[in-house]
Amino acid sequence: MSRRRLLPELSVTFGSPTGRASPFTFLAGSSSRLRTGCKRHRFSTIGCLRKAEVVSTTRLPERIVPKYLQSTRPGSSLLSLHWPRPPRNLLLVQKLHDPDVTESVIKFAKHIRSDYPDVNLVVEPRIAVLIREKLPFSIYVSDDRTNIADKIDVIATFGGDGTVLRAASLFKLHGSVPPILSFSMGTLGFLGEWKFADHKKAWREMYMSGSHLAVAQRAAVPRSDGRDDHYMKEMDDDDASLNGWDRVRGKSQGFHRATKILLRHRIKADIYDRAGEKINHRVSDELASAHKTSIAGTKEQSPSLRAINEISVHRGSHPHLAIIDIYQNGHFLTETTADGILLSTPTGSTAYSLSAGGPIVHPLVRSLLITPISPCSLSFRSLVLPLDTKVILRMSPKNRGRELDLSIDGKRCAGVSPGMEIRVEGEFVGRAGPGEEWHGGVPCAIRTEDDDPWVGGLNGLLKFNHPFGREPPSDDFVD
């Protein structure tokens, strides 16, 4: 191992179940920035790290929030990702019970540690159990002492659509989701963007995206004294950021080669009891208790529940159909008798809603879908409404006291009884004012702006308009 690759180390002791101190090693470049010897001696980096397993996320640096700029390409609705400084905290989310996926995550983690030593790898406890024995370095594990919304810069997912939903659901109580880099390793992969074979290129593009933003700004903005031969003075941490990018082998992607982002809209739900009291805090407390090491917290007293796919109310295991009154912008729309009702996003239009007979909607169409699940009527068709429409689902007294299941993106969150209401509307996505940053939504990294993944998904995965007994149409013309 060359001297250039050796990094200073820090040995910190934590209490172990046996009562003895257990050494953990941190690489220089982490938030602590402390530089001491390991047990007052110098060891090789690998030698010390083999003793380390998992470390609490409390020691991670604070989250870096990227900028999202409107694409300059004519007709494009995508955004460009620009980091103000190199991302440091990477959350890995993987599909469970798949050895091949686990091996890929281990390979990816080793690549990050080797070529991007300043990046901290974060996993959930259940993932740490799978990979910690196969990694010769420390990893961070989320726990109830730290709010991951304040720590995670970027997310990488390994699996199918369910894995992407899992990553987004970790922030169902929070209004801001880190950018998601998804590797398609599941059954369908409609939301997956990258093949794992391209993981080095994919991560490099994400990490280096907009790395020369500060340089471009300095070149474009003259000093206030009017001297054109000087650039605008930047803060010291901006210069340090450029040095952090410069340490990566190879050249920067440059200002005009930033990662393209598809900002997927979400919908949010507020739950009210029979007395009209908002009880979101009860549901969020139950969610935080059940998933205390994963769900991102928020400073809101009673945060809304957010969904990237759909919010559903279902009869569950009860033999009788659910009866739900639906209101649109305060006006009574209809009473439905069905297995349940779906309120979906455009992203969710190709999920449960599609199976229930709903339409296919492009993810950039600002809309909200109402789709019945096996209704007791042939005339109840799916509705497409503006995203800012306020929809109320009121549990009818005709349900005779039984409780229905409320689920967010396929996961049961609470039971709702007669008289209770679920108020749903689209989450605000965009700029609050001139010069403001983008808010809301789930930012998903796209491979390239030239290849529309939505069209590819329709043709390649859903076999859109594929005639029975024939091959799909080819781009090649036959004379």
Short mmCIF file of C-alpha atoms in Angstrom, two decimals:
data_model
loop_
_atom_site.label_atom_id
_atom_site.label_comp_id
_atom_site.label_asym_id
_atom_site.label_seq_id
_atom_site.Cartn_x
_atom_site.Cartn_y
_atom_site.Cartn_z
CA MET A 1 0.00 0.00 0.00
CA SER A 2 1.50 3.35 -1.02
CA ARG A 3 2.00 6.17 1.45
CA ARG A 4 -0.39 8.31 -0.57
CA ARG A 5 -3.28 5.94 0.16
CA LEU A 6 -2.70 5.79 3.91
CA LEU A 7 -5.09 7.96 5.90
CA PRO A 8 -4.80 9.11 9.52
CA GLU A 9 -6.96 7.17 11.94
CA LEU A 10 -8.85 7.73 15.15
CA SER A 11 -9.70 5.03 17.66
CA VAL A 12 -12.82 5.65 19.72
CA THR A 13 -14.22 3.25 22.30
CA PHE A 14 -17.87 2.39 22.71
CA GLY A 15 -19.45 0.23 25.35
CA SER A 16 -20.04 -3.35 24.26
CA PRO A 17 -22.61 -5.84 25.54
CA THR A 18 -19.83 -7.59 27.49
CA GLY A 19 -18.97 -4.39 29.32
CA ARG A 20 -15.58 -4.04 27.68
CA ALA A 21 -14.56 -1.19 25.44
CA SER A 22 -14.71 -1.93 21.74
CA PRO A 23 -12.46 0.04 19.32
CA PHE A 24 -13.87 1.71 16.22
CA THR A 25 -11.77 3.45 13.59
CA PHE A 26 -12.78 6.58 11.68
CA LEU A 27 -11.07 7.71 8.50
CA ALA A 28 -9.76 11.22 8.22
CA GLY A 29 -12.17 13.25 6.14
CA SER A 30 -15.17 12.44 8.29
CA SER A 31 -16.95 15.15 10.24
CA SER A 32 -14.80 14.72 13.32
CA ARG A 33 -11.62 15.79 11.53
CA LEU A 34 -9.69 14.53 14.54
CA ARG A 35 -6.22 13.17 13.95
CA THR A 36 -4.82 10.91 16.63
CA GLY A 37 -3.18 7.51 16.77
CA CYS A 38 -4.98 4.21 17.18
CA LYS A 39 -4.46 3.31 20.86
CA ARG A 40 -1.48 5.72 20.84
CA HIS A 41 0.20 3.69 18.12
CA ARG A 42 0.28 3.82 14.35
CA PHE A 43 -1.28 0.89 12.55
CA SER A 44 -2.05 0.33 8.91
CA THR A 45 -5.48 1.51 7.86
CA ILE A 46 -6.75 -1.95 6.93
CA GLY A 47 -5.36 -3.49 10.11
CA CYS A 48 -7.39 -1.23 12.36
CA LEU A 49 -10.49 -1.20 10.22
CA ARG A 50 -10.91 -4.95 10.37
CA LYS A 51 -11.80 -4.55 14.03
CA ALA A 52 -14.54 -2.06 13.24
CA GLU A 53 -18.10 -2.96 12.42
CA VAL A 54 -20.83 -0.36 12.72
CA VAL A 55 -20.91 3.22 13.95
CA SER A 56 -23.83 5.46 14.93
CA THR A 57 -24.82 8.20 12.48
CA THR A 58 -24.57 10.77 15.28
CA ARG A 59 -20.96 11.37 14.21
CA LEU A 60 -21.80 12.14 10.61
CA PRO A 61 -21.49 15.70 9.26
CA GLU A 62 -24.64 17.66 8.54
CA ARG A 63 -26.54 17.12 5.31
CA ILE A 64 -25.53 18.89 2.11
CA VAL A 65 -28.58 20.05 0.16
CA PRO A 66 -27.98 20.31 -3.62
CA LYS A 67 -29.35 22.92 -5.98
CA TYR A 68 -31.78 22.01 -8.77
CA LEU A 69 -31.56 24.23 -11.83
CA GLN A 70 -33.96 24.29 -14.75
CA SER A 71 -32.52 22.56 -17.79
CA THR A 72 -31.51 24.92 -20.60
CA ARG A 73 -32.43 22.41 -23.26
CA PRO A 74 -35.51 23.55 -25.25
CA GLY A 75 -38.63 21.60 -24.34
CA SER A 76 -37.00 19.80 -21.40
CA SER A 77 -38.86 19.51 -18.09
CA LEU A 78 -35.93 17.95 -16.26
CA LEU A 79 -33.73 19.67 -13.69
CA SER A 80 -29.94 19.75 -13.39
CA LEU A 81 -28.31 18.64 -10.15
CA HIS A 82 -25.52 20.83 -8.75
CA TRP A 83 -23.75 20.13 -5.47
CA PRO A 84 -22.40 23.18 -3.62
CA ARG A 85 -19.64 20.87 -2.33
CA PRO A 86 -18.95 17.14 -2.61
CA PRO A 87 -21.61 14.90 -1.02
CA ARG A 88 -20.32 13.06 2.04
CA ASN A 89 -23.10 10.85 3.43
CA LEU A 90 -24.47 8.09 1.17
CA LEU A 91 -27.39 5.90 2.25
CA LEU A 92 -27.50 2.41 0.72
CA VAL A 93 -30.96 0.79 0.41
CA GLN A 94 -31.16 -2.73 -0.98
CA LYS A 95 -33.61 -5.47 -1.80
CA LEU A 96 -33.67 -8.14 0.92
CA HIS A 97 -33.38 -11.92 0.60
CA ASP A 98 -31.35 -11.75 -2.60
CA PRO A 99 -27.68 -12.86 -2.31
CA ASP A 100 -26.79 -11.41 -5.71
CA VAL A 101 -28.04 -7.98 -4.69
CA THR A 102 -26.11 -8.18 -1.41
CA GLU A 103 -22.91 -9.05 -3.26
CA SER A 104 -23.47 -6.08 -5.57
CA VAL A 105 -23.94 -3.74 -2.61
CA ILE A 106 -20.68 -5.02 -1.09
CA LYS A 107 -18.88 -4.46 -4.40
CA PHE A 108 -20.31 -0.95 -4.66
CA ALA A 109 -19.34 -0.13 -1.07
CA LYS A 110 -15.75 -1.25 -1.65
CA HIS A 111 -15.55 0.88 -4.78
CA ILE A 112 -16.78 3.95 -2.88
CA ARG A 113 -14.28 3.40 -0.06
CA SER A 114 -11.43 2.87 -2.52
CA ASP A 115 -12.03 5.78 -4.92
CA TYR A 116 -14.10 8.17 -2.76
CA PRO A 117 -12.61 7.86 0.76
CA ASP A 118 -14.36 11.04 1.99
CA VAL A 119 -17.80 9.50 1.43
CA ASN A 120 -19.43 7.92 4.49
CA LEU A 121 -21.55 4.82 3.88
CA VAL A 122 -24.81 4.59 5.83
CA VAL A 123 -27.16 1.58 6.06
CA GLU A 124 -30.17 0.46 8.03
CA PRO A 125 -29.55 -2.04 10.86
CA ARG A 126 -31.06 -4.93 8.92
CA ILE A 127 -28.65 -4.24 6.04
CA ALA A 128 -25.66 -3.91 8.38
CA VAL A 129 -26.27 -7.48 9.55
CA LEU A 130 -25.93 -8.70 5.95
CA ILE A 131 -22.81 -6.84 4.86
CA ARG A 132 -20.69 -5.79 7.85
CA GLU A 133 -18.72 -9.05 8.07
CA LYS A 134 -17.73 -8.78 4.41
CA LEU A 135 -16.44 -5.20 4.55
CA PRO A 136 -12.93 -4.42 5.87
CA PHE A 137 -13.93 -0.94 7.02
CA SER A 138 -16.44 0.77 9.26
CA ILE A 139 -19.94 1.66 8.14
CA TYR A 140 -22.53 3.91 9.74
CA VAL A 141 -25.89 2.58 10.90
CA SER A 142 -28.99 4.72 11.39
CA ASP A 143 -30.50 4.66 14.86
CA ASP A 144 -33.07 6.50 16.94
CA ARG A 145 -30.48 8.97 18.23
CA THR A 146 -30.12 10.69 14.87
CA ASN A 147 -32.57 12.14 12.37
CA ILE A 148 -31.38 10.90 8.98
CA ALA A 149 -33.10 13.87 7.33
CA ASP A 150 -30.32 16.00 8.83
CA LYS A 151 -27.53 13.68 7.70
CA ILE A 152 -28.15 11.95 4.35
CA ASP A 153 -26.92 13.75 1.22
CA VAL A 154 -27.75 11.14 -1.43
CA ILE A 155 -29.39 7.70 -1.66
CA ALA A 156 -28.42 4.69 -3.80
CA THR A 157 -30.97 1.88 -4.21
CA PHE A 158 -30.31 -1.70 -5.32
CA GLY A 159 -33.44 -3.61 -6.31
CA GLY A 160 -36.74 -3.07 -8.04
CA ASP A 161 -39.47 -0.48 -7.77
CA GLY A 162 -40.24 -1.56 -4.23
CA THR A 163 -36.72 -0.65 -3.15
CA VAL A 164 -37.07 2.86 -4.57
CA LEU A 165 -40.40 3.18 -2.77
CA ARG A 166 -38.72 1.97 0.42
CA ALA A 167 -36.07 4.69 0.11
CA ALA A 168 -38.68 7.39 -0.52
CA SER A 169 -40.87 6.10 2.33
CA LEU A 170 -38.07 6.75 4.81
CA PHE A 171 -38.88 10.43 4.24
CA LYS A 172 -42.70 10.11 4.26
CA LEU A 173 -42.86 12.49 7.22
CA HIS A 174 -40.39 14.95 5.72
CA GLY A 175 -40.80 17.51 2.95
CA SER A 176 -37.31 17.11 1.50
CA VAL A 177 -35.91 13.91 -0.03
CA PRO A 178 -32.22 13.52 -1.05
CA PRO A 179 -31.55 12.67 -4.72
CA ILE A 180 -31.98 8.97 -5.47
CA LEU A 181 -29.62 6.97 -7.71
CA SER A 182 -31.42 3.71 -8.55
CA PHE A 183 -29.93 0.48 -9.89
CA SER A 184 -32.47 -1.82 -11.51
CA MET A 185 -32.01 -5.25 -9.92
CA GLY A 186 -35.61 -6.28 -9.29
CA THR A 187 -38.53 -7.95 -11.05
CA LEU A 188 -39.96 -5.05 -13.06
CA GLY A 189 -37.70 -2.05 -12.60
CA PHE A 190 -39.99 0.66 -13.96
CA LEU A 191 -38.40 3.17 -11.56
CA GLY A 192 -34.87 1.79 -11.89
CA GLU A 193 -32.57 3.83 -14.09
CA TRP A 194 -29.14 2.21 -14.13
CA LYS A 195 -27.79 -1.29 -14.69
CA PHE A 196 -25.37 -2.31 -11.97
CA ALA A 197 -22.67 -2.94 -14.57
CA ASP A 198 -22.53 0.85 -14.94
CA HIS A 199 -22.31 1.57 -11.20
CA LYS A 200 -18.91 3.29 -11.40
CA LYS A 201 -20.04 5.66 -14.14
CA ALA A 202 -23.40 6.27 -12.47
CA TRP A 203 -21.91 7.21 -9.11
CA ARG A 204 -19.20 9.35 -10.68
CA GLU A 205 -21.81 11.38 -12.54
CA MET A 206 -23.82 11.81 -9.34
CA TYR A 207 -20.81 12.72 -7.20
CA MET A 208 -19.22 15.12 -9.69
CA SER A 209 -22.47 16.74 -10.84
CA GLY A 210 -22.00 20.50 -11.03
CA SER A 211 -18.58 20.30 -9.43
CA HIS A 212 -17.39 23.41 -11.26
CA LEU A 213 -20.51 25.41 -10.47
CA ALA A 214 -18.57 27.83 -8.28
CA VAL A 215 -15.94 28.30 -10.97
CA ALA A 216 -18.59 29.00 -13.60
CA GLN A 217 -20.25 31.52 -11.30
CA ARG A 218 -16.96 33.29 -10.66
CA ALA A 219 -16.36 33.54 -14.39
CA ALA A 220 -19.87 34.84 -15.06
CA VAL A 221 -20.13 37.40 -12.25
CA PRO A 222 -17.56 40.25 -12.15
CA ARG A 223 -16.45 41.91 -8.96
CA SER A 224 -18.50 44.80 -7.63
CA ASP A 225 -15.62 47.19 -8.36
CA GLY A 226 -16.04 46.50 -12.09
CA ARG A 227 -12.62 44.95 -12.63
CA ASP A 228 -13.08 42.23 -15.26
CA ASP A 229 -9.73 40.60 -14.59
CA HIS A 230 -10.83 39.33 -11.17
CA TYR A 231 -13.41 36.73 -10.25
CA MET A 232 -15.90 37.14 -7.48
CA LYS A 233 -14.39 36.06 -4.20
CA GLU A 234 -15.84 32.82 -2.87
CA MET A 235 -15.91 31.57 0.68
CA ASP A 236 -13.16 29.33 1.96
CA ASP A 237 -15.39 26.27 2.14
CA ASP A 238 -16.15 26.60 -1.59
CA ASP A 239 -12.44 26.38 -2.37
CA ALA A 240 -12.18 23.38 -0.08
CA SER A 241 -15.07 21.82 -1.98
CA LEU A 242 -13.23 22.14 -5.27
CA ASN A 243 -10.19 20.53 -3.70
CA GLY A 244 -12.40 17.67 -2.53
CA TRP A 245 -13.55 17.06 -6.10
CA ASP A 246 -10.03 17.45 -7.44
CA ARG A 247 -8.87 14.57 -5.26
CA VAL A 248 -10.97 12.17 -7.33
CA ARG A 249 -9.06 10.56 -10.16
CA GLY A 250 -9.86 11.99 -13.58
CA LYS A 251 -11.34 15.33 -14.58
CA SER A 252 -14.58 16.94 -13.47
CA GLN A 253 -17.73 16.47 -15.48
CA GLY A 254 -18.02 20.22 -15.76
CA PHE A 255 -20.85 22.68 -15.31
CA HIS A 256 -22.77 21.65 -18.43
CA ARG A 257 -22.70 17.88 -17.70
CA ALA A 258 -24.72 17.84 -14.51
CA THR A 259 -26.91 14.85 -13.66
CA LYS A 260 -30.47 15.24 -14.93
CA ILE A 261 -33.20 14.97 -12.33
CA LEU A 262 -36.81 13.89 -12.75
CA LEU A 263 -38.70 15.44 -9.84
CA ARG A 264 -41.55 13.06 -9.08
CA HIS A 265 -44.56 14.59 -7.35
CA ARG A 266 -45.95 13.29 -4.07
CA ILE A 267 -49.32 13.56 -2.41
CA LYS A 268 -49.83 14.09 1.31
CA ALA A 269 -52.55 12.99 3.70
CA ASP A 270 -53.85 14.37 7.00
CA ILE A 271 -56.00 12.19 9.27
CA TYR A 272 -58.84 13.53 11.40
CA ASP A 273 -60.87 11.71 14.05
CA ARG A 274 -64.64 11.86 14.53
CA ALA A 275 -64.36 15.11 16.51
CA GLY A 276 -62.46 16.78 13.67
CA GLU A 277 -59.13 16.73 15.49
CA LYS A 278 -56.00 16.18 13.46
CA ILE A 279 -54.25 13.02 14.67
CA ASN A 280 -51.24 12.82 12.34
CA HIS A 281 -48.89 12.95 15.32
CA ARG A 282 -50.30 9.69 16.66
CA VAL A 283 -49.70 7.92 13.37
CA SER A 284 -46.24 9.43 12.92
CA ASP A 285 -45.28 8.40 16.47
CA GLU A 286 -46.39 4.84 15.73
CA LEU A 287 -44.40 4.83 12.48
CA ALA A 288 -41.31 6.23 14.21
CA SER A 289 -41.66 3.63 16.96
CA ALA A 290 -42.04 0.75 14.52
CA HIS A 291 -39.17 1.96 12.29
CA LYS A 292 -37.24 4.11 14.75
CA THR A 293 -33.91 3.54 13.08
CA SER A 294 -35.07 4.56 9.62
CA ILE A 295 -37.94 7.03 9.38
CA ALA A 296 -36.70 10.60 8.97
CA GLY A 297 -38.13 12.88 11.61
CA THR A 298 -39.38 16.41 11.23
CA LYS A 299 -39.82 19.50 13.35
CA GLU A 300 -43.51 19.70 12.42
CA GLN A 301 -45.80 18.99 15.36
CA SER A 302 -48.20 16.91 13.27
CA PRO A 303 -46.52 16.13 9.93
CA SER A 304 -48.47 15.04 6.89
CA LEU A 305 -47.98 11.52 5.51
CA ARG A 306 -46.50 11.64 2.00
CA ALA A 307 -46.75 9.07 -0.79
CA ILE A 308 -44.85 8.79 -4.05
CA ASN A 309 -47.20 6.07 -5.42
CA GLU A 310 -50.57 6.06 -3.73
CA ILE A 311 -52.64 6.42 -0.59
CA SER A 312 -55.22 3.67 -0.24
CA VAL A 313 -58.13 2.79 2.02
CA HIS A 314 -59.05 -0.89 1.85
CA ARG A 315 -61.49 -3.24 3.57
CA GLY A 316 -58.57 -5.51 4.48
CA SER A 317 -59.59 -8.92 5.80
CA HIS A 318 -63.21 -7.94 6.40
CA PRO A 319 -65.72 -9.83 4.21
CA HIS A 320 -67.94 -6.77 3.63
CA LEU A 321 -67.19 -4.05 1.09
CA ALA A 322 -65.94 -0.66 2.25
CA ILE A 323 -68.30 2.32 2.04
CA ILE A 324 -66.54 5.67 1.61
CA ASP A 325 -67.87 9.15 0.90
CA ILE A 326 -65.67 11.19 -1.46
CA TYR A 327 -65.53 15.00 -1.50
CA GLN A 328 -63.71 17.15 -4.07
CA ASN A 329 -62.80 20.73 -3.04
CA GLY A 330 -65.50 20.64 -0.37
CA HIS A 331 -68.23 19.33 -2.70
CA PHE A 332 -69.75 15.89 -2.32
CA LEU A 333 -68.67 13.76 -5.28
CA THR A 334 -69.98 10.27 -4.65
CA GLU A 335 -70.41 7.41 -2.23
CA THR A 336 -68.45 4.36 -3.26
CA THR A 337 -69.05 0.76 -2.29
CA ALA A 338 -65.93 -1.17 -3.19
CA ASP A 339 -62.96 -3.11 -1.89
CA GLY A 340 -61.34 0.28 -1.43
CA ILE A 341 -60.25 3.54 -3.00
CA LEU A 342 -56.89 4.73 -4.36
CA LEU A 343 -55.54 8.27 -4.51
CA SER A 344 -52.50 8.05 -6.77
CA THR A 345 -49.72 10.21 -8.17
CA PRO A 346 -48.70 10.10 -11.84
CA THR A 347 -45.78 7.90 -10.77
CA GLY A 348 -48.28 5.57 -9.10
CA SER A 349 -50.46 5.48 -12.19
CA THR A 350 -48.42 2.53 -13.47
CA ALA A 351 -48.67 0.69 -10.14
CA TYR A 352 -51.74 -0.35 -8.12
CA SER A 353 -53.95 2.17 -9.93
CA LEU A 354 -53.14 0.63 -13.32
CA SER A 355 -54.05 -2.84 -12.03
CA ALA A 356 -57.34 -1.41 -10.76
CA GLY A 357 -58.18 -0.05 -14.22
CA GLY A 358 -56.76 3.47 -13.96
CA PRO A 359 -55.10 5.46 -16.77
CA ILE A 360 -51.38 5.83 -17.46
CA VAL A 361 -50.19 9.38 -16.69
CA HIS A 362 -46.77 10.85 -17.44
CA PRO A 363 -44.84 11.54 -14.17
CA LEU A 364 -44.45 15.24 -14.97
CA VAL A 365 -48.19 15.85 -15.34
CA ARG A 366 -49.23 17.69 -12.16
CA SER A 367 -52.25 15.59 -11.31
CA LEU A 368 -53.95 13.38 -8.74
CA LEU A 369 -55.89 10.20 -9.60
CA ILE A 370 -58.95 8.73 -7.90
CA THR A 371 -59.35 5.04 -8.74
CA PRO A 372 -61.84 2.61 -7.16
CA ILE A 373 -60.73 -0.90 -6.26
CA SER A 374 -63.29 -3.43 -7.55
CA PRO A 375 -66.29 -1.09 -7.18
CA CYS A 376 -69.86 -2.35 -6.95
CA SER A 377 -70.68 -0.27 -10.04
CA LEU A 378 -69.84 -0.36 -13.74
CA SER A 379 -69.97 3.43 -14.11
CA PHE A 380 -67.33 4.44 -11.53
CA ARG A 381 -64.30 5.22 -13.67
CA SER A 382 -60.94 6.57 -12.62
CA LEU A 383 -60.71 10.38 -12.40
CA VAL A 384 -57.70 12.60 -13.14
CA LEU A 385 -57.77 15.87 -11.17
CA PRO A 386 -55.37 18.84 -10.82
CA LEU A 387 -52.61 18.28 -8.29
CA ASP A 388 -53.83 21.06 -6.01
CA THR A 389 -57.32 19.48 -5.73
CA LYS A 390 -58.35 18.82 -2.12
CA VAL A 391 -59.92 15.38 -1.77
CA ILE A 392 -61.60 14.10 1.39
CA LEU A 393 -62.32 10.44 2.08
CA ARG A 394 -64.89 10.12 4.87
CA MET A 395 -65.53 6.70 6.38
CA SER A 396 -69.28 6.15 6.19
CA PRO A 397 -71.30 5.10 9.27
CA LYS A 398 -72.67 2.34 7.03
CA ASN A 399 -69.44 0.43 7.71
CA ARG A 400 -71.11 -0.59 11.00
CA GLY A 401 -68.20 0.27 13.26
CA ARG A 402 -65.54 -1.80 11.51
CA GLU A 403 -62.10 -0.38 10.87
CA LEU A 404 -60.60 0.01 7.39
CA ASP A 405 -56.90 -0.11 6.54
CA LEU A 406 -55.02 3.07 5.57
CA SER A 407 -51.86 2.33 3.59
CA ILE A 408 -49.12 4.57 2.20
CA ASP A 409 -47.24 3.16 -0.80
CA GLY A 410 -48.43 -0.34 0.07
CA LYS A 411 -47.50 -0.19 3.77
CA ARG A 412 -50.28 -0.14 6.36
CA CYS A 413 -50.02 2.99 8.51
CA ALA A 414 -53.22 3.06 10.57
CA GLY A 415 -56.79 1.90 10.92
CA VAL A 416 -59.63 4.32 10.17
CA SER A 417 -63.12 3.87 11.62
CA PRO A 418 -66.52 5.38 10.69
CA GLY A 419 -66.65 9.15 11.04
CA MET A 420 -62.91 9.63 10.47
CA GLU A 421 -61.60 11.61 7.49
CA ILE A 422 -58.50 11.44 5.33
CA ARG A 423 -57.76 14.75 3.63
CA VAL A 424 -55.44 14.46 0.65
CA GLU A 425 -53.83 17.03 -1.63
CA GLY A 426 -50.73 17.33 -3.78
CA GLU A 427 -47.45 18.32 -2.19
CA PHE A 428 -46.11 21.68 -3.30
CA VAL A 429 -43.31 21.24 -5.84
CA GLY A 430 -41.43 24.18 -7.27
CA ARG A 431 -40.06 27.54 -6.17
CA ALA A 432 -41.74 29.55 -3.44
CA GLY A 433 -40.63 32.77 -5.12
CA PRO A 434 -38.07 34.35 -7.46
CA GLY A 435 -34.57 33.21 -6.61
CA GLU A 436 -35.82 30.50 -4.24
CA GLU A 437 -34.70 26.88 -4.37
CA TRP A 438 -36.90 23.99 -5.50
CA HIS A 439 -39.04 22.40 -2.80
CA GLY A 440 -40.89 19.10 -2.49
CA GLY A 441 -40.99 16.01 -4.65
CA VAL A 442 -38.66 13.02 -4.95
CA PRO A 443 -35.59 13.80 -7.11
CA CYS A 444 -34.62 10.76 -9.20
CA ALA A 445 -31.42 10.68 -11.28
CA ILE A 446 -31.98 10.00 -15.00
CA ARG A 447 -29.46 8.25 -17.24
CA THR A 448 -29.60 10.70 -20.12
CA GLU A 449 -31.90 13.37 -21.41
CA ASP A 450 -31.87 11.84 -24.89
CA ASP A 451 -33.40 8.53 -23.72
CA ASP A 452 -36.86 8.98 -22.22
CA PRO A 453 -37.10 6.28 -19.50
CA TRP A 454 -40.88 6.62 -19.32
CA VAL A 455 -41.33 5.70 -22.99
CA GLY A 456 -38.79 2.90 -22.62
CA GLY A 457 -40.68 1.58 -19.61
CA LEU A 458 -43.99 1.57 -21.45
CA ASN A 459 -42.60 -0.30 -24.44
CA GLY A 460 -40.02 -2.54 -22.81
CA LEU A 461 -41.64 -3.38 -19.47
CA LEU A 462 -45.39 -2.86 -19.84
CA LYS A 463 -45.42 -4.02 -23.50
CA PHE A 464 -47.63 -1.06 -24.41
CA ASN A 465 -49.94 -1.84 -27.35
CA HIS A 466 -48.24 -5.18 -27.94
CA PRO A 467 -50.57 -7.28 -30.15
CA PHE A 468 -51.33 -10.82 -29.05
CA GLY A 469 -49.13 -13.51 -30.59
CA ARG A 470 -46.78 -11.09 -32.36
CA GLU A 471 -43.43 -9.52 -31.64
CA PRO A 472 -43.41 -5.81 -30.72
CA PRO A 473 -42.85 -3.43 -33.66
CA SER A 474 -39.24 -2.79 -34.63
CA ASP A 475 -37.57 0.49 -35.54
CA ASP A 476 -36.20 -1.13 -38.68
CA PHE A 477 -38.23 -0.63 -41.84
CA VAL A 478 -38.76 -3.51 -44.22
CA ASP A 479 -38.78 -2.81 -47.97
#
